[in-house]
């Protein structure tokens, strides 16, 4: 007897093949039959009527930070309700293992700084009762509602081997050898590979460059040598150039890393903007250079715009504009005083428009900021107003108006910059870019920056746009980009397509309504900490390994997910 029979749906199998009417039989966590509608006669314990609905492979999200959240929310919300059945964590060089007990507090502050996680949630929601990578994976085994795999983070390796000296120092040859051994041990336990960051955007809880930013190229390549020795592994990395345009040195480093490991390297995130026409050719040229050396580099890019709120109070993108931290890093009373000085405002505007600002120049369109929550009587009624309109009413410069508003709120004002790359030319550029095999959809950062952004709903938003909006690519291609393509990059076995014998990771959605609600701020994390989340629309069922985990957009509480382990659940992907 079948466990589930999904009848009468339009199957979009993830391979890029045209949609077709078919039934799917599921037993013991696997797809055991796919046949034209009415062609499966075996009885089933449960029949799902999918008439008028789309039946898709579960989405694979290649760039998340659910490393901590899975301990208090094994379902990985809200990704699960948006059709995601597999998540990759341990990105950007940040993992919670290996870990010495005395470094747990540092790691909590570290993750709060680099990934916007709540310290209170990390303290109350995570047990911190492991040391090795194997023990970390074992703590999650059997307790997750999605399939989850984790890269081994460079910063955890450095901290474990070098302690506090990992910040501010290059490693000695003996320390590099110790990190190599530790990485090998972690990958043998199931780590999917190695991740690192050299990006200036990443500082620890003390405000110092994170440990991996002090590594030499020789250290990075030594760790890539370890990756090459283990099957089913991969690389992920970030540099300053990921934010705008790579330098020649960065391209050479990434190329050397992938060539040394003989594994693909993916990086996050390619920003597509028609006003920057030279960015895409420059960024994707890294893939060409890697191919010359026998490697492969793939850029992640999102298929939707993900608004990110800003604040003059708490760390966010504004703090990363070169020169701005000189002001925004001051204690609040001094910060307020400085911000009100016309000469300081003029200097900050110039810094935000300077070439050095790179991709952060996107944040300098102050006229097109929407005011979110406000907190003072002076700002009553301003929520939802565009700063440019308010500035016109007041006869002021837009930036001066913005500063007046945030100062009145003692800097607590929530600000929503309107993304500047929503023009038709940018969307056409995205359509063209998605067709390039040096690019893959991803970059949601789900599980991170919880009070700033909500990228997890990208699958349903992209499906809705494909079916009823811009229709930039055929439905079957949109599905393939989120399923088979990431499965093949990571070498994930028997997932990513609806194929007989494969694991039954399946999403069933209504093509007339599939999409996402607007993000809202809720206080549902441990310690009553806040996060932005969004419900799905039109997600009728989600199955993970043949078990229903979502019904009509709501989690069932079932936890049938698998902790993906390299070599067992993944295979080696050739780079040439």
Coordinates of C-alpha atoms in Angstrom, one line a residue:
X1 CA 0.0 0.0 0.0
X2 CA 1.1 3.5 -0.8
X3 CA 1.5 6.0 2.0
X4 CA 0.4 8.9 -0.3
X5 CA -1.2 9.1 -3.7
X6 CA -1.1 12.5 -5.2
X7 CA -3.8 12.5 -7.9
X8 CA -4.6 14.7 -10.9
X9 CA -2.0 17.4 -10.4
X10 CA 0.1 19.1 -13.0
X11 CA 3.6 17.8 -12.4
X12 CA 6.6 20.1 -13.0
X13 CA 9.3 17.6 -12.3
X14 CA 12.4 19.9 -12.0
X15 CA 14.2 18.7 -15.1
X16 CA 13.0 21.5 -17.3
X17 CA 10.5 19.2 -19.0
X18 CA 7.1 20.6 -19.9
X19 CA 4.4 20.3 -17.2
X20 CA 2.2 17.3 -17.5
X21 CA -0.9 15.8 -15.8
X22 CA 0.3 12.8 -13.7
X23 CA -0.2 11.0 -10.4
X24 CA 2.6 10.3 -7.9
X25 CA 2.8 7.4 -5.5
X26 CA 4.9 7.7 -2.3
X27 CA 5.9 4.9 0.0
X28 CA 8.6 4.7 2.7
X29 CA 9.8 8.2 2.0
X30 CA 10.4 7.6 -1.7
X31 CA 8.6 8.3 -4.9
X32 CA 7.7 4.8 -6.1
X33 CA 5.5 5.6 -9.1
X34 CA 4.8 8.4 -11.5
X35 CA 2.1 7.8 -14.2
X36 CA -0.5 9.6 -16.3
X37 CA -3.6 10.6 -14.3
X38 CA -5.5 7.5 -13.3
X39 CA -2.5 5.2 -14.1
X40 CA -1.7 4.3 -10.4
X41 CA -4.1 1.7 -9.2
X42 CA -2.4 0.7 -5.9
X43 CA -4.4 1.7 -2.8
X44 CA -3.0 4.4 -0.6
X45 CA -3.3 5.3 3.1
X46 CA -3.9 8.9 2.1
X47 CA -5.0 10.4 -1.2
X48 CA -4.2 14.1 -2.0
X49 CA -6.4 15.6 -4.7
X50 CA -4.1 17.8 -6.7
X51 CA -6.6 18.7 -9.4
X52 CA -5.9 22.2 -10.7
X53 CA -2.7 22.3 -8.6
X54 CA 1.0 22.2 -9.4
X55 CA 3.2 19.4 -8.0
X56 CA 6.8 20.4 -7.8
X57 CA 10.1 19.1 -6.3
X58 CA 10.8 20.7 -2.9
X59 CA 13.0 23.8 -3.2
X60 CA 16.7 23.6 -2.2
X61 CA 17.9 26.9 -0.6
X62 CA 21.7 27.0 -1.1
X63 CA 22.5 29.9 1.2
X64 CA 20.9 29.9 4.7
X65 CA 22.0 30.4 8.3
X66 CA 19.7 28.1 10.1
X67 CA 22.6 26.7 12.1
X68 CA 21.2 27.9 15.4
X69 CA 17.4 28.3 14.7
X70 CA 17.0 24.6 14.0
X71 CA 17.5 23.9 17.7
X72 CA 14.4 25.8 18.7
X73 CA 12.5 25.6 15.3
X74 CA 13.3 22.3 13.6
X75 CA 10.9 23.1 10.8
X76 CA 13.1 26.0 9.6
X77 CA 10.3 28.6 9.4
X78 CA 9.3 30.4 7.4
X79 CA 11.3 28.6 4.6
X80 CA 9.3 25.4 5.1
X81 CA 5.9 27.0 4.4
X82 CA 7.3 28.4 1.2
X83 CA 8.1 25.0 -0.3
X84 CA 11.7 24.7 0.8
X85 CA 12.6 21.1 1.8
X86 CA 16.4 21.3 1.8
X87 CA 18.6 24.0 3.3
X88 CA 22.4 24.5 3.2
X89 CA 23.9 26.2 6.3
X90 CA 27.4 26.9 7.5
X91 CA 27.9 29.6 4.9
X92 CA 30.2 32.7 5.0
X93 CA 32.7 30.9 7.2
X94 CA 30.3 30.9 10.1
X95 CA 29.4 27.7 12.0
X96 CA 28.7 26.7 15.6
X97 CA 31.2 23.8 15.5
X98 CA 33.8 22.8 16.3
X99 CA 33.5 24.7 19.5
X100 CA 35.3 24.8 22.8
X101 CA 33.1 25.4 25.8
X102 CA 35.0 28.6 26.8
X103 CA 34.3 30.1 23.3
X104 CA 30.5 29.7 23.4
X105 CA 29.9 33.3 24.7
X106 CA 32.2 34.7 22.1
X107 CA 30.5 32.7 19.4
X108 CA 27.0 34.0 20.5
X109 CA 28.2 37.6 20.3
X110 CA 30.0 36.8 17.0
X111 CA 26.9 35.4 15.4
X112 CA 24.8 38.4 16.6
X113 CA 27.3 40.7 14.9
X114 CA 27.8 39.0 11.6
X115 CA 24.4 37.5 11.0
X116 CA 22.0 39.6 13.1
X117 CA 21.0 36.8 15.4
X118 CA 19.6 37.6 18.8
X119 CA 22.0 36.9 21.7
X120 CA 19.0 36.1 23.9
X121 CA 17.7 33.6 21.4
X122 CA 21.1 32.0 21.1
X123 CA 21.5 31.8 24.9
X124 CA 18.0 30.4 25.5
X125 CA 17.3 28.4 22.4
X126 CA 20.6 26.6 21.7
X127 CA 22.0 23.9 24.1
X128 CA 25.7 24.5 23.3
X129 CA 26.5 21.0 24.5
X130 CA 28.9 19.8 21.8
X131 CA 32.5 20.2 20.9
X132 CA 33.1 18.4 17.6
X133 CA 31.4 18.9 14.3
X134 CA 30.1 15.3 14.6
X135 CA 28.5 16.1 17.9
X136 CA 26.9 19.2 16.5
X137 CA 25.3 17.2 13.7
X138 CA 24.3 14.5 16.0
X139 CA 22.4 17.0 18.2
X140 CA 20.3 17.9 15.2
X141 CA 19.8 14.4 13.8
X142 CA 16.2 13.3 14.0
X143 CA 15.0 16.7 15.1
X144 CA 14.6 18.7 11.9
X145 CA 11.7 19.1 9.5
X146 CA 13.8 19.9 6.5
X147 CA 16.9 18.2 5.0
X148 CA 19.8 20.2 6.3
X149 CA 23.5 20.2 5.3
X150 CA 26.3 22.3 6.8
X151 CA 29.6 23.5 5.5
X152 CA 32.5 23.8 8.0
X153 CA 33.2 27.4 8.8
X154 CA 36.7 28.8 8.7
X155 CA 36.1 31.0 11.7
X156 CA 35.2 28.1 13.9
X157 CA 38.3 26.2 12.8
X158 CA 40.6 29.2 13.5
X159 CA 39.0 29.9 16.9
X160 CA 39.3 26.3 18.0
X161 CA 42.9 26.0 17.0
X162 CA 44.2 29.5 17.8
X163 CA 41.8 30.8 20.4
X164 CA 41.8 34.6 20.8
X165 CA 44.9 34.8 18.7
X166 CA 42.8 33.9 15.7
X167 CA 41.9 37.5 15.5
X168 CA 44.8 39.8 14.6
X169 CA 47.3 37.1 13.5
X170 CA 48.3 34.9 10.7
X171 CA 48.5 31.2 11.5
X172 CA 51.8 29.4 12.0
X173 CA 52.5 26.3 9.8
X174 CA 51.7 24.2 12.9
X175 CA 48.4 25.9 13.4
X176 CA 47.5 25.5 9.7
X177 CA 48.3 21.8 10.0
X178 CA 46.0 21.6 13.0
X179 CA 43.2 23.3 11.1
X180 CA 43.7 20.9 8.2
X181 CA 43.3 18.0 10.6
X182 CA 40.2 19.5 12.2
X183 CA 38.6 20.3 8.9
X184 CA 39.3 16.7 7.7
X185 CA 37.7 15.4 10.9
X186 CA 34.7 17.6 10.5
X187 CA 34.1 16.6 6.9
X188 CA 34.5 13.0 7.7
X189 CA 31.7 13.5 10.3
X190 CA 29.4 14.9 7.5
X191 CA 30.4 18.5 6.8
X192 CA 29.7 19.4 3.2
X193 CA 32.9 21.3 2.7
X194 CA 34.5 24.5 3.6
X195 CA 33.3 28.1 3.8
X196 CA 35.2 31.4 4.5
X197 CA 34.9 35.2 4.4
X198 CA 37.4 37.9 3.7
X199 CA 34.7 40.6 3.5
X200 CA 35.1 43.8 5.4
X201 CA 31.4 43.6 6.3
X202 CA 32.1 40.9 8.8
X203 CA 33.3 41.9 12.2
X204 CA 33.0 40.0 15.5
X205 CA 31.2 41.1 18.7
X206 CA 34.2 43.2 19.7
X207 CA 34.0 45.1 16.4
X208 CA 37.2 43.5 15.1
X209 CA 37.6 41.8 11.7
X210 CA 36.5 38.1 12.1
X211 CA 39.2 35.5 12.3
X212 CA 39.1 34.3 8.7
X213 CA 39.9 37.8 7.5
X214 CA 43.4 37.4 9.1
X215 CA 44.2 34.3 7.1
X216 CA 46.8 34.2 4.4
X217 CA 46.1 32.8 0.9
X218 CA 48.4 29.9 1.7
X219 CA 46.2 29.0 4.7
X220 CA 43.1 29.1 2.5
X221 CA 44.6 26.9 -0.1
X222 CA 45.9 24.5 2.5
X223 CA 42.3 24.0 3.7
X224 CA 41.1 23.6 0.1
X225 CA 43.6 20.8 -0.2
X226 CA 41.7 19.0 2.5
X227 CA 38.3 19.4 0.7
X228 CA 39.8 17.8 -2.4
X229 CA 40.5 14.7 -0.3
X230 CA 36.9 14.0 0.6
X231 CA 34.0 13.0 -1.7
X232 CA 30.8 15.0 -2.0
X233 CA 32.3 18.3 -0.8
X234 CA 32.1 21.9 -2.0
X235 CA 33.3 25.5 -1.3
X236 CA 31.6 28.8 -0.4
X237 CA 33.4 32.1 0.0
X238 CA 33.0 35.9 0.3
X239 CA 35.3 38.8 -0.3
X240 CA 34.9 42.6 -0.6
X241 CA 34.4 42.2 -4.3
X242 CA 31.3 40.1 -3.9
X243 CA 29.5 43.3 -2.9
X244 CA 30.3 45.2 -6.1
X245 CA 33.2 44.1 -8.4
X246 CA 36.0 41.7 -7.9
X247 CA 39.6 42.8 -8.0
X248 CA 42.1 40.7 -10.1
X249 CA 43.5 39.3 -6.9
X250 CA 40.1 38.2 -5.6
X251 CA 39.4 36.4 -8.9
X252 CA 42.8 34.7 -8.8
X253 CA 42.2 33.6 -5.2
X254 CA 38.8 32.2 -5.8
X255 CA 40.1 30.5 -9.0
X256 CA 43.0 29.0 -7.1
X257 CA 40.7 27.8 -4.3
X258 CA 38.3 25.9 -6.6
X259 CA 41.2 24.5 -8.7
X260 CA 43.0 23.3 -5.6
X261 CA 39.9 21.7 -4.1
X262 CA 38.7 20.4 -7.5
X263 CA 35.3 21.4 -6.2
X264 CA 32.8 24.1 -7.2
X265 CA 32.9 27.4 -5.3
X266 CA 29.8 29.5 -4.9
X267 CA 29.7 33.1 -3.7
X268 CA 27.0 35.4 -2.4
X269 CA 25.5 37.6 -3.8
X270 CA 25.4 39.0 -7.3
X271 CA 23.4 42.3 -7.4
X272 CA 21.8 42.9 -10.7
X273 CA 21.2 46.6 -11.6
X274 CA 20.8 48.0 -15.1
X275 CA 22.6 51.2 -13.9
X276 CA 25.7 49.1 -13.4
X277 CA 26.1 47.4 -16.7
X278 CA 29.7 46.4 -16.2
X279 CA 29.2 44.6 -13.0
X280 CA 27.8 41.3 -14.3
X281 CA 30.5 40.7 -17.0
X282 CA 33.2 41.5 -14.4
X283 CA 31.7 39.2 -11.7
X284 CA 31.0 36.3 -14.0
X285 CA 34.5 36.6 -15.5
X286 CA 35.7 34.9 -12.3
X287 CA 34.0 31.7 -13.6
X288 CA 36.0 32.0 -16.8
X289 CA 39.3 32.4 -15.0
X290 CA 38.4 29.4 -12.8
X291 CA 37.6 27.3 -15.8
X292 CA 41.0 28.1 -17.3
X293 CA 42.6 26.6 -14.1
X294 CA 40.2 23.6 -14.0
X295 CA 37.8 25.0 -11.4
X296 CA 34.3 26.3 -11.3
X297 CA 32.9 29.5 -9.7
X298 CA 29.1 30.1 -9.4
X299 CA 27.5 33.3 -8.3
X300 CA 24.3 33.3 -6.3
X301 CA 21.6 35.8 -7.2
X302 CA 18.0 36.3 -6.0
X303 CA 15.1 36.1 -8.4
X304 CA 13.1 38.7 -6.4
X305 CA 13.8 41.9 -4.6
X306 CA 14.2 41.5 -0.8
X307 CA 13.6 44.8 1.1
X308 CA 16.0 45.3 4.0
X309 CA 15.2 47.8 6.7
X310 CA 17.7 50.3 7.9
X311 CA 18.4 52.1 11.2
X312 CA 20.7 54.8 12.5
X313 CA 20.6 53.0 15.9
X314 CA 21.5 49.4 15.3
X315 CA 24.1 47.8 13.0
X316 CA 22.9 47.5 9.4
X317 CA 24.0 48.4 5.8
X318 CA 24.3 52.1 6.6
X319 CA 27.2 51.3 9.0
X320 CA 29.1 49.7 6.1
X321 CA 29.2 52.8 4.0
X322 CA 32.9 53.8 4.1
X323 CA 33.4 56.6 6.7
X324 CA 29.9 56.4 8.2
X325 CA 30.9 54.2 11.1
X326 CA 33.0 57.1 12.4
X327 CA 29.7 58.7 13.2
X328 CA 27.3 55.7 13.6
X329 CA 29.8 54.0 15.9
X330 CA 29.7 56.7 18.5
X331 CA 27.6 56.4 21.7
X332 CA 24.0 57.4 21.0
X333 CA 24.1 60.9 22.6
X334 CA 27.3 61.8 20.7
X335 CA 25.9 60.2 17.5
X336 CA 22.8 62.3 17.7
X337 CA 24.8 65.5 18.2
X338 CA 27.1 64.7 15.2
X339 CA 24.2 63.8 12.9
X340 CA 22.6 67.2 13.4
X341 CA 25.7 69.1 12.2
X342 CA 25.3 70.3 8.6
X343 CA 29.0 69.7 7.8
X344 CA 28.7 66.1 9.0
X345 CA 25.6 65.5 6.9
X346 CA 27.4 66.9 3.8
X347 CA 30.4 64.7 4.4
X348 CA 28.2 61.6 4.9
X349 CA 26.3 62.2 1.7
X350 CA 29.5 62.6 -0.2
X351 CA 30.9 59.4 1.3
X352 CA 27.7 57.5 0.4
X353 CA 28.1 58.6 -3.3
X354 CA 31.8 58.0 -3.5
X355 CA 33.1 55.1 -5.7
X356 CA 34.5 53.5 -2.6
X357 CA 30.9 52.9 -1.4
X358 CA 30.5 50.3 -4.1
X359 CA 27.1 48.5 -3.9
X360 CA 26.3 50.5 -0.8
X361 CA 25.7 53.5 -3.0
X362 CA 22.3 51.9 -3.4
X363 CA 21.5 53.1 0.1
X364 CA 22.2 56.8 -0.8
X365 CA 18.9 57.4 -2.5
X366 CA 17.5 59.1 0.6
X367 CA 14.5 60.6 -1.2
X368 CA 13.2 57.1 -1.8
X369 CA 13.2 55.9 1.8
X370 CA 9.9 54.9 3.3
X371 CA 9.4 55.6 7.0
X372 CA 8.5 52.6 8.9
X373 CA 7.7 52.5 12.7
X374 CA 8.2 55.8 14.4
X375 CA 8.4 56.4 18.2
X376 CA 8.0 60.1 19.0
X377 CA 5.1 62.6 19.1
X378 CA 7.0 64.7 16.5
X379 CA 6.8 61.8 14.0
X380 CA 3.2 60.8 14.6
X381 CA 1.5 60.0 11.4
X382 CA 4.6 59.7 9.3
X383 CA 4.7 55.9 9.0
X384 CA 4.5 55.0 5.3
X385 CA 5.6 58.4 4.1
X386 CA 8.3 58.7 1.5
X387 CA 11.2 60.9 2.7
X388 CA 11.3 62.9 -0.6
X389 CA 7.7 64.0 -0.3
X390 CA 8.2 65.0 3.3
X391 CA 11.3 66.9 2.4
X392 CA 9.4 68.8 -0.3
X393 CA 6.7 69.8 2.2
X394 CA 9.3 71.0 4.6
X395 CA 11.5 72.7 2.0
X396 CA 14.5 70.7 3.1
X397 CA 17.1 68.4 1.6
X398 CA 16.0 64.8 1.8
X399 CA 18.9 63.6 3.9
X400 CA 18.4 66.5 6.4
X401 CA 14.7 65.6 6.6
X402 CA 15.7 62.0 7.3
X403 CA 18.1 63.0 10.0
X404 CA 15.4 65.2 11.7
X405 CA 13.0 62.3 11.8
X406 CA 15.5 59.8 13.2
X407 CA 16.8 62.2 15.8
X408 CA 13.3 62.9 17.0
X409 CA 12.9 59.2 17.6
X410 CA 16.3 58.9 19.4
X411 CA 17.4 57.0 16.3
X412 CA 14.9 54.2 16.7
X413 CA 13.0 54.9 13.4
X414 CA 12.7 51.9 11.1
X415 CA 13.6 52.9 7.5
X416 CA 12.8 51.0 4.3
X417 CA 14.8 52.0 1.3
X418 CA 13.0 51.4 -2.0
X419 CA 15.2 49.1 -4.0
X420 CA 16.5 51.1 -6.9
X421 CA 16.8 48.2 -9.3
X422 CA 13.1 47.5 -10.0
X423 CA 13.2 49.0 -13.5
X424 CA 12.3 46.9 -16.6
X425 CA 15.8 47.0 -17.8
X426 CA 17.1 45.4 -14.6
X427 CA 14.5 42.7 -14.8
X428 CA 15.4 41.9 -18.4
X429 CA 19.1 41.8 -17.2
X430 CA 18.0 39.3 -14.5
X431 CA 16.3 37.1 -17.1
X432 CA 19.4 37.0 -19.3
X433 CA 21.6 36.3 -16.3
X434 CA 19.6 33.4 -15.0
X435 CA 20.3 31.6 -18.2
X436 CA 24.1 31.6 -17.5
X437 CA 25.5 28.5 -16.0
X438 CA 27.9 30.6 -14.0
X439 CA 24.9 31.7 -12.0
X440 CA 22.5 30.0 -9.6
X441 CA 19.4 31.2 -7.7
X442 CA 20.0 31.7 -4.0
X443 CA 21.1 34.1 -1.4
X444 CA 18.1 34.2 0.9
X445 CA 20.2 34.4 4.1
X446 CA 17.2 32.7 5.8
X447 CA 17.8 32.3 9.5
X448 CA 20.0 35.5 9.6
X449 CA 19.5 39.3 9.8
X450 CA 16.1 38.4 11.4
X451 CA 15.1 41.9 12.3
X452 CA 16.3 43.4 9.0
X453 CA 15.1 41.3 6.1
X454 CA 13.0 38.2 5.2
X455 CA 14.5 36.4 2.2
X456 CA 13.0 33.0 2.9
X457 CA 9.8 33.5 0.8
X458 CA 11.7 33.9 -2.5
X459 CA 10.4 30.5 -3.9
X460 CA 6.7 31.4 -3.7
X461 CA 7.3 35.0 -4.7
X462 CA 9.3 33.8 -7.8
X463 CA 6.6 31.3 -8.7
X464 CA 3.9 33.9 -8.4
X465 CA 5.8 36.3 -10.6
X466 CA 6.5 33.5 -13.1
X467 CA 2.9 32.5 -13.3
X468 CA 1.0 35.8 -13.0
X469 CA 3.5 38.6 -13.0
X470 CA 6.4 39.4 -15.2
X471 CA 6.6 35.8 -16.6
X472 CA 10.3 36.2 -17.3
X473 CA 11.0 32.4 -17.7
X474 CA 8.7 29.4 -18.4
X475 CA 7.3 27.7 -15.3
X476 CA 9.4 24.6 -15.9
X477 CA 12.6 26.6 -16.0
X478 CA 11.7 28.6 -12.8
X479 CA 11.2 25.3 -11.0
X480 CA 14.4 23.8 -12.3
X481 CA 16.4 26.8 -11.2
X482 CA 15.3 26.3 -7.6
X483 CA 15.5 22.5 -7.5
X484 CA 17.6 20.5 -9.9
X485 CA 20.2 23.2 -10.5
X486 CA 21.2 23.5 -6.8
X487 CA 21.0 19.8 -6.3
X488 CA 23.5 19.2 -9.0
X489 CA 25.9 22.0 -7.8
X490 CA 26.1 20.4 -4.4
X491 CA 25.9 16.9 -5.7
X492 CA 22.9 16.1 -3.5
X493 CA 21.8 12.5 -4.1
X494 CA 18.3 11.6 -5.3
X495 CA 16.8 15.0 -4.6
X496 CA 15.9 18.0 -6.7
X497 CA 13.6 16.3 -9.2
X498 CA 10.4 14.3 -9.1
X499 CA 11.9 10.9 -10.3
X500 CA 10.9 7.4 -9.4
X501 CA 13.2 6.1 -6.7
X502 CA 14.1 9.6 -5.4
X503 CA 13.3 10.9 -1.9
X504 CA 9.7 12.3 -1.8
X505 CA 10.5 16.0 -1.2
X506 CA 7.4 17.5 -2.8
X507 CA 5.5 20.8 -2.8
X508 CA 1.9 21.2 -4.0
X509 CA 0.8 24.7 -4.8
X510 CA -2.1 26.6 -6.3
X511 CA -1.0 28.4 -9.5
X512 CA -3.8 30.9 -9.1
X513 CA -2.6 32.2 -5.7
X514 CA 0.9 31.0 -4.9
X515 CA 2.9 33.8 -3.3
X516 CA 3.9 35.3 0.0
X517 CA 2.3 37.6 2.5
X518 CA 4.1 40.8 3.4
X519 CA 6.8 40.4 6.0
X520 CA 5.8 41.3 9.6
X521 CA 7.7 41.7 12.8
X522 CA 6.8 39.1 15.4
X523 CA 8.4 38.3 18.8
X524 CA 8.4 34.5 18.7
X525 CA 12.1 33.7 19.1
X526 CA 13.5 32.4 22.5
X527 CA 13.9 35.3 24.9
X528 CA 10.9 37.0 23.2
X529 CA 13.3 38.3 20.5
X530 CA 11.9 39.7 17.3
X531 CA 12.2 38.6 13.7
X532 CA 10.6 39.4 10.4
X533 CA 8.6 36.5 8.9
X534 CA 6.0 36.0 6.3
X535 CA 3.3 33.4 5.7
X536 CA 2.9 31.7 2.4
X537 CA -0.1 31.9 0.1
X538 CA -1.4 29.0 -2.0
X539 CA 1.0 26.3 -0.6
X540 CA -1.4 23.4 -0.2
X541 CA 1.0 20.6 0.9
X542 CA 4.8 20.1 1.5
X543 CA 6.2 16.7 2.0
X544 CA 9.8 16.0 3.2
X545 CA 10.9 12.4 2.8
X546 CA 7.4 11.3 2.2
X547 CA 5.9 12.9 5.4
X548 CA 3.5 15.9 5.2
X549 CA 5.1 18.9 7.0
X550 CA 2.9 21.7 5.7
X551 CA -0.9 21.7 5.2
X552 CA -2.5 24.8 3.7
X553 CA 0.5 27.0 4.6
X554 CA 0.7 25.8 8.2
X555 CA 3.4 23.5 9.6
X556 CA 2.2 20.1 10.9
X557 CA 5.0 19.8 13.5
X558 CA 6.4 16.6 11.9
X559 CA 10.2 16.4 11.8
X560 CA 11.2 13.9 9.1
X561 CA 14.2 15.8 7.7
X562 CA 17.6 14.3 7.2
X563 CA 20.9 15.8 8.2
X564 CA 22.8 15.6 5.0
X565 CA 26.3 14.2 5.3
X566 CA 29.0 14.5 2.7
X567 CA 29.9 11.3 0.9
X568 CA 26.7 9.6 2.1
X569 CA 24.1 12.1 0.9
X570 CA 26.2 13.9 -1.6
X571 CA 28.5 13.0 -4.5
X572 CA 31.5 14.7 -5.9
X573 CA 30.7 17.3 -8.6
X574 CA 33.3 17.7 -11.3
X575 CA 34.6 21.2 -12.0
X576 CA 35.6 20.6 -15.6

